[in-house]
Each structure stands twice: as C-alpha cells, then as structure tokens.
Short mmCIF file of C-alpha atoms in Angstrom, two decimals:
data_model
loop_
_atom_site.label_atom_id
_atom_site.label_comp_id
_atom_site.label_asym_id
_atom_site.label_seq_id
_atom_site.Cartn_x
_atom_site.Cartn_y
_atom_site.Cartn_z
CA GLN A 16 32.05 -71.46 -27.05
CA SER A 17 29.65 -69.01 -25.41
CA VAL A 18 28.26 -65.99 -27.25
CA LEU A 19 28.39 -63.95 -24.02
CA THR A 20 31.86 -62.93 -22.97
CA GLN A 21 32.90 -62.25 -19.36
CA PRO A 22 36.33 -61.61 -17.85
CA PRO A 23 37.75 -64.82 -16.39
CA SER A 24 38.42 -63.27 -13.03
CA VAL A 25 38.18 -60.07 -11.03
CA SER A 26 39.49 -59.34 -7.55
CA ALA A 27 39.48 -56.66 -4.90
CA ALA A 28 40.11 -56.15 -1.20
CA PRO A 29 37.29 -56.55 1.37
CA GLY A 30 34.96 -53.55 1.34
CA GLN A 31 35.93 -52.54 -2.17
CA LYS A 32 33.84 -52.71 -5.36
CA VAL A 33 34.10 -54.96 -8.38
CA THR A 34 32.24 -54.90 -11.69
CA ILE A 35 31.73 -57.83 -14.05
CA SER A 36 30.99 -57.18 -17.68
CA CYS A 37 28.95 -59.42 -20.00
CA SER A 38 29.41 -58.63 -23.67
CA GLY A 39 26.94 -59.93 -26.27
CA SER A 40 25.26 -58.84 -29.47
CA SER A 41 22.00 -57.54 -30.88
CA SER A 42 20.58 -61.03 -31.01
CA ASN A 43 20.88 -61.54 -27.26
CA ILE A 44 21.64 -58.72 -24.79
CA GLY A 45 20.73 -56.06 -27.29
CA ASN A 46 17.11 -57.21 -27.35
CA ASN A 47 16.53 -59.25 -24.24
CA VAL A 48 16.75 -58.81 -20.46
CA VAL A 49 19.68 -60.28 -18.58
CA SER A 50 19.94 -62.35 -15.41
CA TRP A 51 22.92 -62.78 -13.19
CA TYR A 52 23.76 -65.89 -11.18
CA GLN A 53 26.14 -66.60 -8.31
CA GLN A 54 27.60 -70.05 -7.82
CA LEU A 55 29.43 -70.63 -4.57
CA PRO A 56 31.92 -73.55 -4.59
CA GLY A 57 30.10 -76.86 -4.61
CA ARG A 58 26.67 -75.25 -4.61
CA ALA A 59 23.85 -74.82 -7.12
CA PRO A 60 23.71 -71.50 -8.96
CA LYS A 61 21.61 -68.79 -7.37
CA LEU A 62 19.66 -66.03 -9.03
CA LEU A 63 20.80 -62.55 -8.01
CA ILE A 64 19.48 -60.15 -10.67
CA TYR A 65 16.66 -60.58 -13.21
CA ASP A 66 15.23 -58.32 -15.89
CA SER A 67 18.70 -56.76 -16.14
CA ASP A 68 18.46 -54.58 -13.01
CA LYS A 69 16.01 -56.12 -10.54
CA ARG A 70 17.33 -57.76 -7.37
CA LEU A 71 15.63 -60.94 -6.30
CA SER A 72 13.93 -60.67 -2.96
CA GLY A 73 16.52 -61.17 -0.19
CA ILE A 74 19.52 -60.20 -2.26
CA PRO A 75 21.49 -57.43 -0.59
CA ASP A 76 21.55 -54.03 -2.33
CA ARG A 77 25.38 -54.43 -2.54
CA PHE A 78 24.52 -56.30 -5.75
CA SER A 79 23.33 -54.28 -8.76
CA GLY A 80 22.76 -54.89 -12.44
CA SER A 81 22.58 -52.74 -15.53
CA ARG A 82 22.26 -53.15 -19.28
CA SER A 83 23.33 -50.81 -22.06
CA GLY A 84 23.33 -51.68 -25.71
CA THR A 85 24.81 -55.13 -26.18
CA SER A 86 26.47 -55.31 -22.76
CA ALA A 87 25.39 -55.86 -19.20
CA THR A 88 27.20 -55.27 -15.92
CA LEU A 89 27.02 -56.73 -12.43
CA GLY A 90 28.33 -54.59 -9.64
CA ILE A 91 29.27 -55.78 -6.15
CA THR A 92 30.02 -53.16 -3.50
CA GLY A 93 31.29 -53.68 0.03
CA LEU A 94 33.00 -56.90 -1.06
CA GLN A 95 32.92 -59.70 1.47
CA THR A 96 34.80 -63.04 1.67
CA GLY A 97 31.37 -64.72 1.27
CA ASP A 98 31.11 -63.21 -2.18
CA GLU A 99 33.90 -65.40 -3.50
CA ALA A 100 32.18 -67.39 -6.19
CA ASP A 101 31.71 -67.80 -9.90
CA TYR A 102 29.27 -65.37 -11.52
CA TYR A 103 27.42 -65.94 -14.77
CA CYS A 104 25.22 -63.74 -16.90
CA GLY A 105 22.46 -65.23 -19.02
CA THR A 106 19.83 -64.23 -21.56
CA TRP A 107 17.84 -65.51 -24.50
CA ASP A 108 19.39 -65.44 -27.99
CA ASN A 109 16.81 -64.75 -30.66
CA SER A 110 18.97 -66.00 -33.52
CA LEU A 111 20.08 -69.25 -31.91
CA THR A 112 16.68 -69.74 -30.16
CA THR A 113 18.54 -70.89 -27.09
CA TYR A 114 19.22 -69.52 -23.65
CA VAL A 115 22.90 -68.56 -23.38
CA PHE A 116 25.16 -68.24 -20.43
CA GLY A 117 28.28 -66.16 -20.13
CA THR A 118 31.73 -67.63 -19.89
CA GLY A 119 31.74 -67.03 -16.16
CA THR A 120 33.82 -64.78 -13.87
CA GLU A 121 35.56 -65.93 -10.71
CA VAL A 122 35.51 -63.22 -8.00
CA ALA A 123 38.36 -63.32 -5.49
CA VAL A 124 38.55 -61.27 -2.31
CA LEU A 125 42.15 -60.42 -1.62
CA GLU B 25 9.35 -68.88 -0.40
CA VAL B 26 10.17 -69.97 -3.93
CA GLN B 27 11.22 -73.59 -4.21
CA LEU B 28 12.22 -75.75 -7.17
CA VAL B 29 12.99 -79.34 -6.20
CA GLU B 30 14.35 -81.80 -8.72
CA SER B 31 14.20 -85.58 -8.48
CA GLY B 32 14.69 -88.62 -10.64
CA GLY B 33 18.36 -88.51 -11.27
CA GLY B 34 20.69 -91.48 -10.94
CA LEU B 35 23.12 -93.92 -12.57
CA VAL B 36 22.07 -95.23 -15.95
CA GLN B 37 23.85 -97.19 -18.68
CA PRO B 38 24.53 -95.64 -22.11
CA GLY B 39 21.39 -95.90 -24.22
CA GLY B 40 19.13 -95.90 -21.18
CA SER B 41 16.36 -93.53 -20.12
CA LEU B 42 15.49 -91.35 -17.14
CA LYS B 43 12.69 -89.00 -16.27
CA LEU B 44 13.44 -85.99 -14.16
CA VAL B 45 10.77 -84.17 -12.17
CA CYS B 46 10.78 -80.62 -10.86
CA ALA B 47 8.28 -79.70 -8.16
CA ALA B 48 7.68 -75.95 -7.94
CA SER B 49 6.13 -73.95 -5.13
CA GLY B 50 5.97 -70.38 -3.80
CA PHE B 51 5.27 -68.70 -7.14
CA ASN B 52 2.74 -68.71 -9.94
CA PHE B 53 4.23 -71.62 -11.88
CA SER B 54 1.78 -71.52 -14.77
CA TYR B 55 2.75 -67.90 -15.53
CA TYR B 56 6.36 -68.64 -16.53
CA TRP B 57 8.40 -70.29 -19.23
CA MET B 58 10.43 -73.00 -17.50
CA SER B 59 13.75 -74.50 -18.43
CA TRP B 60 16.26 -77.23 -17.70
CA VAL B 61 19.99 -76.50 -17.39
CA ARG B 62 22.81 -78.94 -16.81
CA GLN B 63 26.29 -78.56 -15.50
CA ALA B 64 29.02 -81.11 -16.08
CA PRO B 65 31.82 -81.39 -13.46
CA GLY B 66 34.14 -78.42 -13.66
CA LYS B 67 32.16 -76.72 -16.39
CA GLY B 68 29.80 -73.78 -16.66
CA PRO B 69 26.04 -74.18 -16.90
CA GLU B 70 24.56 -75.36 -20.19
CA TRP B 71 20.98 -74.67 -21.16
CA VAL B 72 19.14 -77.84 -22.21
CA ALA B 73 15.49 -77.07 -22.92
CA SER B 74 12.69 -74.57 -22.39
CA ILE B 75 8.91 -74.90 -22.48
CA ASN B 76 6.28 -72.18 -22.60
CA GLN B 77 3.32 -71.80 -20.31
CA ASP B 78 0.83 -73.93 -22.23
CA GLU B 79 3.25 -76.48 -23.77
CA THR B 80 2.75 -75.16 -27.27
CA VAL B 81 6.40 -74.11 -27.69
CA ARG B 82 9.57 -76.08 -26.82
CA TYR B 83 13.18 -75.42 -27.53
CA PHE B 84 16.10 -77.76 -27.13
CA VAL B 85 19.91 -77.55 -27.40
CA ASP B 86 21.06 -79.30 -30.56
CA SER B 87 22.86 -82.07 -28.67
CA VAL B 88 19.66 -83.40 -27.13
CA LYS B 89 17.14 -82.89 -29.97
CA GLY B 90 15.33 -86.14 -30.77
CA ARG B 91 16.47 -87.67 -27.46
CA PHE B 92 15.02 -85.41 -24.76
CA THR B 93 11.58 -83.94 -24.37
CA THR B 94 10.06 -81.68 -21.76
CA SER B 95 6.58 -81.22 -20.47
CA ARG B 96 4.69 -79.68 -17.58
CA ASP B 97 1.61 -80.10 -15.44
CA ASN B 98 0.40 -76.66 -14.35
CA ALA B 99 -2.29 -78.19 -12.13
CA LYS B 100 0.45 -79.88 -10.13
CA ASP B 101 3.13 -77.21 -10.49
CA SER B 102 5.47 -79.71 -12.02
CA LEU B 103 8.03 -79.77 -14.81
CA PHE B 104 9.39 -82.90 -16.46
CA LEU B 105 12.39 -83.87 -18.54
CA GLN B 106 12.23 -87.22 -20.28
CA MET B 107 15.66 -88.33 -21.39
CA SER B 108 16.29 -91.27 -23.67
CA SER B 109 19.26 -92.69 -25.64
CA LEU B 110 21.45 -91.32 -22.91
CA ARG B 111 25.13 -90.86 -23.70
CA VAL B 112 28.22 -90.57 -21.47
CA ASP B 113 28.46 -86.87 -22.28
CA ASP B 114 24.97 -86.29 -20.80
CA THR B 115 26.52 -86.87 -17.36
CA ALA B 116 25.90 -83.70 -15.31
CA ILE B 117 23.86 -82.15 -12.58
CA TYR B 118 20.45 -81.19 -14.00
CA TYR B 119 18.71 -78.13 -12.72
CA CYS B 120 15.17 -76.84 -13.02
CA PHE B 121 15.48 -73.20 -13.83
CA CYS B 122 13.53 -70.02 -14.48
CA PRO B 123 15.57 -66.84 -15.23
CA ARG B 124 13.05 -64.64 -13.35
CA VAL B 125 12.48 -66.97 -10.39
CA GLY B 126 15.49 -69.09 -9.53
CA TRP B 127 17.15 -72.50 -9.62
CA GLY B 128 16.57 -75.82 -7.99
CA GLN B 129 19.28 -77.67 -6.02
CA GLY B 130 19.86 -80.07 -8.91
CA THR B 131 19.75 -83.83 -9.42
CA PRO B 132 22.75 -85.78 -10.67
CA VAL B 133 22.61 -87.90 -13.82
CA ILE B 134 25.53 -90.26 -14.38
CA VAL B 135 25.67 -92.18 -17.61
CA SER B 136 28.18 -94.98 -17.37
CA SER B 137 28.58 -98.64 -18.07
#
C-alpha cells in the first residue's frame, strides 16, 4: 500500500483542464521534491516534472507541477487524446528510506 | 539527448541469478543518485534500490535485501543490478531510473521453472 495517495481516475473533454493530486506526509512530500511520470499504455514511464515544478526539456507547457505542504499537484491544460495515460507522483520518504510512488491516476479524455 | 539503456534481462529459474546493466548517456551521470525500479504486469512501479554518487550509500526495498545489490562505474557511465536467489515474484520489467533525469526503456526479468 503506497504512502502517496492519488485519485484513481480523472477525466475531461478535449481542450479542458485536469488536475491530479498526490497526498503524502511530512516524511515525504512535506520535506522532499516531487516528480511526476506519465505512462502511456504498453510503454515505459516518462518523466514530466521534477523538483516539484520543473518541466523536463521537451515537455509541453500544458503540463505543470506544484507542491504545497504535504501535497503535490499535476495540472494538464488543453487536454488531448494523446494524454490518455496513467500518471504517477514520486518522492523520497525520509522515514522509510525508500523512494515511494503514488497509487497512480488514469486520465481519460471524453 | 538523455538516454538510459538497460540490458541483461531474461528468463531464469527460481533461485537463479541475473545481472542487469544500465548504460547512461547525455547527462552528467556521476552527479546523480541512480535507482532501479520494477513494474510487474498490471501493477504500478515499485522502487527497488538506489545508490549514491560514490557508492558509499545504498538503499534497498525490504523484499530484495540480502539478495540484490547495486553498483556503478562512473568512468563508464554505467549502473548495475546484481540479482540472486531470484523468486517468482521478482518477475517484472526492470527500469534504470533517476527522478531528475528520466527512465530507461526497461528490460524484462521472468523468473519461472
């Protein structure tokens, strides 16, 4: 059972915006930076956001990340069918001394 | 362009061993902690191990402690995962991973008799 909680799924129409939350604690998100990963069906995960709010080179500015307290958020604007994927947050947990991933969120474009 | 390329996966019997290799390029490999992550079919990613820049610190998930070890060669921009006493539940795609750089394409490990 993951220590980072995400909603199982979010959905919106093409062109709309979705946000994905990642809820943790002081031992992980509260004191460490967060990364966000996209996993398209049948593909390897791909890094989108690192250090909580920095986009990897080549990632469209439709993707954004933020962190506040013990939670982090991934935003996707201008939703496209190609954005349909599973999204995971991840960070280090100081108490567990492990890297932890979120439970994962499936994004559907209606 | 950042690249992480894993190799060494395959089919192995329970109790067997495998050594995975990750070849890195396009970034300053020696600057970063590096990690291994695995993903079983239909499951989310599971962190396996991390190693610091000069190999003085290593962390492992409890389920692999005593069976897996990780090392690196900064001169060759390479990361290694030595797996022994493999079990059926170690079956997964194994990825080389750095949270600030990216992921490899993965190499499959199948433990089956």
